[in-house]
Amino acid sequence: MTQQQTEEIVLRGISGSQGICIGKAYLVDREGVDVVERYYIDIDNIEKEINRFKQAVNKARKELTGIIEDIPEDLRQHAYILETHLLLHKDKMLYGKTIELIENERINAEWALKRASATAKSVFRNISDPYLQARAADIEHVTDRILRCLMGTDDVNIQGISKRVILVANNLSPAETSQIKLDRVMGFITDRGGKTSHTSIIARTLEIPAVLGLERATALINNEDLIIVDGNEGIVIVNPAEETLLRYEELSRRYEAHKKEVIRRGDLPATSADGEFFRVMGNIELPEEVVAVKDHGGDGIGLFRTEFLYLSRDDFPEEQELFDQYREVVELMSPLPVTIRSLDINGDKEVSSMPTPQEANPALGLRAIRFCLKNPEIFKTQLRAIMRAASHGYIRLLLPMISSVQEVTETRRLMDEAAEELNNRGEQYKRDIELGIMIEIPSAAVIADILADFADFFSIGTNDLVQYTLAIDRGNREVAHLYDPMHPAVIRLIRHVVDAGRHKGIKTYMCGEMAADSINLPILLGLGIEELSMAPQSIPEIKNMIRKVNVSDAKKLMDTLLQQSSAADMQRIITDAFGELLYEDVYAE
Ligand code: PEP
Ligand code: MG
């Protein structure tokens, strides 16, 4: 092939997984399912059309079962994602609705499936929690697979790749990502997708660089183009100039050496340069993820999101099922703490036959503690399971979306009732568990001094605190550039919470994404946050950064910092003071 004279192009996207790689682009072709044929069906052929749909679903499920069986050992913990996809194939929102549309509207299966899928996706997209929002992508992947089976087009054959390449795709499904062979694929980039998509979660587990949401990568990049993927910065460089290439080759070598060293030291305690110890814990959604927390040196679970067990089903889980899960996690982590957050579900999510009204602003609606207090039996079932599991290890209970004292006192009353019920049944349980409040609504932050009298600890959920303080929908791309945890209003609120807590003798922790970004650490430690919790893969890097920071230096900087008028000014001050500690072994000149 002749070398073409081409311009260097820099594309900016979302960092899906950290690391740097350099290699030839391999465009993944997945044409065929974006546009489908639409036609009406004769009344006599409706039964046949429904059967054609059912056969396609069966074929799709068979294909996926094969992929699950072949899933490599190191990705086993993510098999649940694909198992959830298997369930989604028969979900009533997708499967039932498609059949209903074929029957009632006499339209072809592809068209009906596209419509059912669009409605199901919008249900998820209207949920304010980004984790649940990202589940819309799962519906899309399942839809695509069934459509390919209906239309007879092939799946992306990632296993068939014979050279070492960087994948460039419009979108990659978790099933496709899980087939990636590390000796062939160095990294991948996509036009679509975001940080909380399962595709990027898998990329982080595989520990290969990934940049997502590039929008025009497949349009601008050709097969065999040389590309650089910098997953640390969310940048892709196409056809790099000689000096860019040399610089990134060096950066890539240094990053690999850095990562090895950080992971090697993952089990060491996070004790700051001036001798303060901090617990660095893991956020999990499923019991399987405990292994990842332990492997990455986590000092416990700082946030166990309990929503997953309530999704993709028509009823609410029984106490025993919840207890079994919680007990497993607690026993695996023992003697380290497991912080179980009570159900943070949005009211418009169809979790049972219980009808919930459509809400114009779900983020401000019947969510989390509000939903639980309105449905005390559902809440008490979870509280009983938590109290029973607490007799098997160290559990803390964390309440989401608290905005007033009454919500906490009401919860305590329900805990008493739940304990009484367990007592009457003669169950083994522990009533006296630490009760924490998530500080993620500005009203809670403002009255932290009052709330402190009713709680044993605070845990700041910055994902929501930033959203509600700055009035920025955390899942809306259009305003994503304004979403900044370093906004002076957020920093001042955090300071107020920590100070109020300290004054009343309770500790403040943080479990929002802000805690997982090393550059934020000096501020968080300077403000007095005492424990941090994050995705397991981020733990070693954060521990590494804590070991380099001098907390008393950070504290000295706080007065100056709190006088700044913008996030950019704060960032500059922090970067000037501590920036060189960050990847100092990688990006240093
Ligand atoms: C948060 O809001 O910061 C948080 C940790 O909870 P979630 O992301 O589950 O809303
Ligand atoms: Mg939250």
PDB file of N, CA and C and ligand atoms in Angstrom, residues 128-131 196 283 285 303 305 307 341 344 367 398 400-401 438-440 459-468 474 483 510-514 533, ligand 1:
ATOM      1  N   SER A 128     -33.978   9.328  35.466  1.00  0.00           N
ATOM      2  CA  SER A 128     -32.869  10.259  35.650  1.00  0.00           C
ATOM      3  C   SER A 128     -31.553   9.565  35.993  1.00  0.00           C
ATOM      4  N   ASP A 129     -31.620   8.377  36.534  1.00  0.00           N
ATOM      5  CA  ASP A 129     -30.389   7.676  36.897  1.00  0.00           C
ATOM      6  C   ASP A 129     -29.641   7.250  35.626  1.00  0.00           C
ATOM      7  N   PRO A 130     -28.371   7.693  35.446  1.00  0.00           N
ATOM      8  CA  PRO A 130     -27.673   7.384  34.200  1.00  0.00           C
ATOM      9  C   PRO A 130     -27.449   5.898  34.022  1.00  0.00           C
ATOM     10  N   TYR A 131     -27.339   5.186  35.149  1.00  0.00           N
ATOM     11  CA  TYR A 131     -27.131   3.747  35.039  1.00  0.00           C
ATOM     12  C   TYR A 131     -28.343   3.094  34.377  1.00  0.00           C
ATOM     13  N   THR A 196     -21.317   5.339  31.005  1.00  0.00           N
ATOM     14  CA  THR A 196     -22.010   4.342  31.818  1.00  0.00           C
ATOM     15  C   THR A 196     -22.561   3.187  30.980  1.00  0.00           C
ATOM     16  N   ASN A 283     -17.826   0.715  44.563  1.00  0.00           N
ATOM     17  CA  ASN A 283     -19.270   0.793  44.281  1.00  0.00           C
ATOM     18  C   ASN A 283     -19.644  -0.453  43.485  1.00  0.00           C
ATOM     19  N   GLU A 285     -23.040  -3.059  41.866  1.00  0.00           N
ATOM     20  CA  GLU A 285     -24.466  -3.240  41.582  1.00  0.00           C
ATOM     21  C   GLU A 285     -24.890  -4.683  41.832  1.00  0.00           C
ATOM     22  N   LEU A 303     -20.780   1.732  48.374  1.00  0.00           N
ATOM     23  CA  LEU A 303     -22.113   1.925  47.789  1.00  0.00           C
ATOM     24  C   LEU A 303     -22.525   0.642  47.081  1.00  0.00           C
ATOM     25  N   ARG A 305     -25.521  -0.464  45.109  1.00  0.00           N
ATOM     26  CA  ARG A 305     -26.779  -0.007  44.496  1.00  0.00           C
ATOM     27  C   ARG A 305     -27.678  -1.230  44.381  1.00  0.00           C
ATOM     28  N   GLU A 307     -30.755  -1.576  43.013  1.00  0.00           N
ATOM     29  CA  GLU A 307     -31.863  -1.525  42.050  1.00  0.00           C
ATOM     30  C   GLU A 307     -31.960  -2.769  41.168  1.00  0.00           C
ATOM     31  N   ARG A 341     -27.280   0.644  49.938  1.00  0.00           N
ATOM     32  CA  ARG A 341     -28.177   1.774  49.734  1.00  0.00           C
ATOM     33  C   ARG A 341     -29.582   1.248  49.491  1.00  0.00           C
ATOM     34  N   ASP A 344     -33.199   2.858  45.107  1.00  0.00           N
ATOM     35  CA  ASP A 344     -33.195   4.188  44.485  1.00  0.00           C
ATOM     36  C   ASP A 344     -33.852   4.051  43.121  1.00  0.00           C
ATOM     37  N   ARG A 367     -39.077   9.256  43.388  1.00  0.00           N
ATOM     38  CA  ARG A 367     -37.878   8.462  43.238  1.00  0.00           C
ATOM     39  C   ARG A 367     -37.330   8.080  44.613  1.00  0.00           C
ATOM     40  N   LEU A 398     -27.675   3.060  53.843  1.00  0.00           N
ATOM     41  CA  LEU A 398     -27.550   4.401  53.278  1.00  0.00           C
ATOM     42  C   LEU A 398     -28.860   4.785  52.582  1.00  0.00           C
ATOM     43  N   PRO A 400     -31.001   7.082  50.021  1.00  0.00           N
ATOM     44  CA  PRO A 400     -30.814   7.990  48.885  1.00  0.00           C
ATOM     45  C   PRO A 400     -31.863   9.097  48.833  1.00  0.00           C
ATOM     46  N   MET A 401     -31.487  10.210  48.235  1.00  0.00           N
ATOM     47  CA  MET A 401     -32.417  11.304  47.926  1.00  0.00           C
ATOM     48  C   MET A 401     -33.116  11.893  49.153  1.00  0.00           C
ATOM     49  N   MET A 438     -27.498   9.940  52.201  1.00  0.00           N
ATOM     50  CA  MET A 438     -26.820  10.428  51.004  1.00  0.00           C
ATOM     51  C   MET A 438     -27.113  11.905  50.885  1.00  0.00           C
ATOM     52  N   ILE A 439     -26.052  12.668  50.703  1.00  0.00           N
ATOM     53  CA  ILE A 439     -26.250  14.103  50.497  1.00  0.00           C
ATOM     54  C   ILE A 439     -26.145  14.320  48.990  1.00  0.00           C
ATOM     55  N   GLU A 440     -27.301  14.392  48.364  1.00  0.00           N
ATOM     56  CA  GLU A 440     -27.304  14.552  46.905  1.00  0.00           C
ATOM     57  C   GLU A 440     -28.372  15.535  46.442  1.00  0.00           C
ATOM     58  N   SER A 459     -22.917  10.477  53.179  1.00  0.00           N
ATOM     59  CA  SER A 459     -22.163  10.088  51.996  1.00  0.00           C
ATOM     60  C   SER A 459     -22.629  10.988  50.858  1.00  0.00           C
ATOM     61  N   ILE A 460     -21.688  11.732  50.297  1.00  0.00           N
ATOM     62  CA  ILE A 460     -22.068  12.707  49.271  1.00  0.00           C
ATOM     63  C   ILE A 460     -22.164  12.021  47.908  1.00  0.00           C
ATOM     64  N   GLY A 461     -23.328  12.133  47.297  1.00  0.00           N
ATOM     65  CA  GLY A 461     -23.534  11.582  45.953  1.00  0.00           C
ATOM     66  C   GLY A 461     -23.428  12.724  44.960  1.00  0.00           C
ATOM     67  N   THR A 462     -22.214  12.906  44.455  1.00  0.00           N
ATOM     68  CA  THR A 462     -22.003  14.096  43.600  1.00  0.00           C
ATOM     69  C   THR A 462     -22.734  14.002  42.267  1.00  0.00           C
ATOM     70  N   ASN A 463     -23.002  12.766  41.807  1.00  0.00           N
ATOM     71  CA  ASN A 463     -23.663  12.650  40.498  1.00  0.00           C
ATOM     72  C   ASN A 463     -24.980  13.417  40.517  1.00  0.00           C
ATOM     73  N   ASP A 464     -25.731  13.236  41.596  1.00  0.00           N
ATOM     74  CA  ASP A 464     -26.993  13.958  41.711  1.00  0.00           C
ATOM     75  C   ASP A 464     -26.813  15.349  42.308  1.00  0.00           C
ATOM     76  N   LEU A 465     -25.892  15.481  43.256  1.00  0.00           N
ATOM     77  CA  LEU A 465     -25.732  16.800  43.887  1.00  0.00           C
ATOM     78  C   LEU A 465     -25.387  17.863  42.828  1.00  0.00           C
ATOM     79  N   VAL A 466     -24.531  17.491  41.886  1.00  0.00           N
ATOM     80  CA  VAL A 466     -24.173  18.436  40.818  1.00  0.00           C
ATOM     81  C   VAL A 466     -25.404  18.715  39.950  1.00  0.00           C
ATOM     82  N   GLN A 467     -26.121  17.638  39.619  1.00  0.00           N
ATOM     83  CA  GLN A 467     -27.316  17.795  38.772  1.00  0.00           C
ATOM     84  C   GLN A 467     -28.332  18.765  39.397  1.00  0.00           C
ATOM     85  N   TYR A 468     -28.616  18.574  40.693  1.00  0.00           N
ATOM     86  CA  TYR A 468     -29.667  19.388  41.311  1.00  0.00           C
ATOM     87  C   TYR A 468     -29.165  20.792  41.684  1.00  0.00           C
ATOM     88  N   ARG A 474     -28.249  15.237  34.392  1.00  0.00           N
ATOM     89  CA  ARG A 474     -26.962  14.546  34.282  1.00  0.00           C
ATOM     90  C   ARG A 474     -26.862  13.643  33.053  1.00  0.00           C
ATOM     91  N   TYR A 483     -21.844  20.549  33.210  1.00  0.00           N
ATOM     92  CA  TYR A 483     -21.883  19.662  34.385  1.00  0.00           C
ATOM     93  C   TYR A 483     -20.478  19.597  34.982  1.00  0.00           C
ATOM     94  N   MET A 510     -17.694  10.033  50.421  1.00  0.00           N
ATOM     95  CA  MET A 510     -18.176  10.380  49.079  1.00  0.00           C
ATOM     96  C   MET A 510     -18.248   9.140  48.210  1.00  0.00           C
ATOM     97  N   CYS A 511     -19.397   8.966  47.517  1.00  0.00           N
ATOM     98  CA  CYS A 511     -19.515   7.790  46.642  1.00  0.00           C
ATOM     99  C   CYS A 511     -19.905   8.172  45.217  1.00  0.00           C
ATOM    100  N   GLY A 512     -19.940   9.460  44.898  1.00  0.00           N
ATOM    101  CA  GLY A 512     -20.239   9.880  43.524  1.00  0.00           C
ATOM    102  C   GLY A 512     -18.984   9.808  42.664  1.00  0.00           C
ATOM    103  N   GLU A 513     -19.187   9.948  41.353  1.00  0.00           N
ATOM    104  CA  GLU A 513     -18.083   9.826  40.396  1.00  0.00           C
ATOM    105  C   GLU A 513     -16.933  10.800  40.658  1.00  0.00           C
ATOM    106  N   MET A 514     -17.249  11.922  41.312  1.00  0.00           N
ATOM    107  CA  MET A 514     -16.204  12.916  41.574  1.00  0.00           C
ATOM    108  C   MET A 514     -15.026  12.285  42.314  1.00  0.00           C
ATOM    109  N   SER A 533     -15.531   6.196  47.689  1.00  0.00           N
ATOM    110  CA  SER A 533     -15.981   4.946  47.082  1.00  0.00           C
ATOM    111  C   SER A 533     -16.205   5.154  45.591  1.00  0.00           C
TER     112      SER A 533
HETATM  113  C1  PEP B   1     -24.781   9.896  43.173  1.00  0.00           C
HETATM  114  O1  PEP B   1     -25.852  10.446  42.927  1.00  0.00           O
HETATM  115  O2  PEP B   1     -23.685  10.503  43.209  1.00  0.00           O
HETATM  116  C2  PEP B   1     -24.709   8.449  43.438  1.00  0.00           C
HETATM  117  C3  PEP B   1     -23.614   7.882  43.875  1.00  0.00           C
HETATM  118  O3  PEP B   1     -25.811   7.715  43.207  1.00  0.00           O
HETATM  119  P1  PEP B   1     -26.388   7.322  41.773  1.00  0.00           P
HETATM  120  O4  PEP B   1     -25.313   7.598  40.749  1.00  0.00           O
HETATM  121  O5  PEP B   1     -26.733   5.884  41.872  1.00  0.00           O
HETATM  122  O6  PEP B   1     -27.568   8.221  41.638  1.00  0.00           O
END
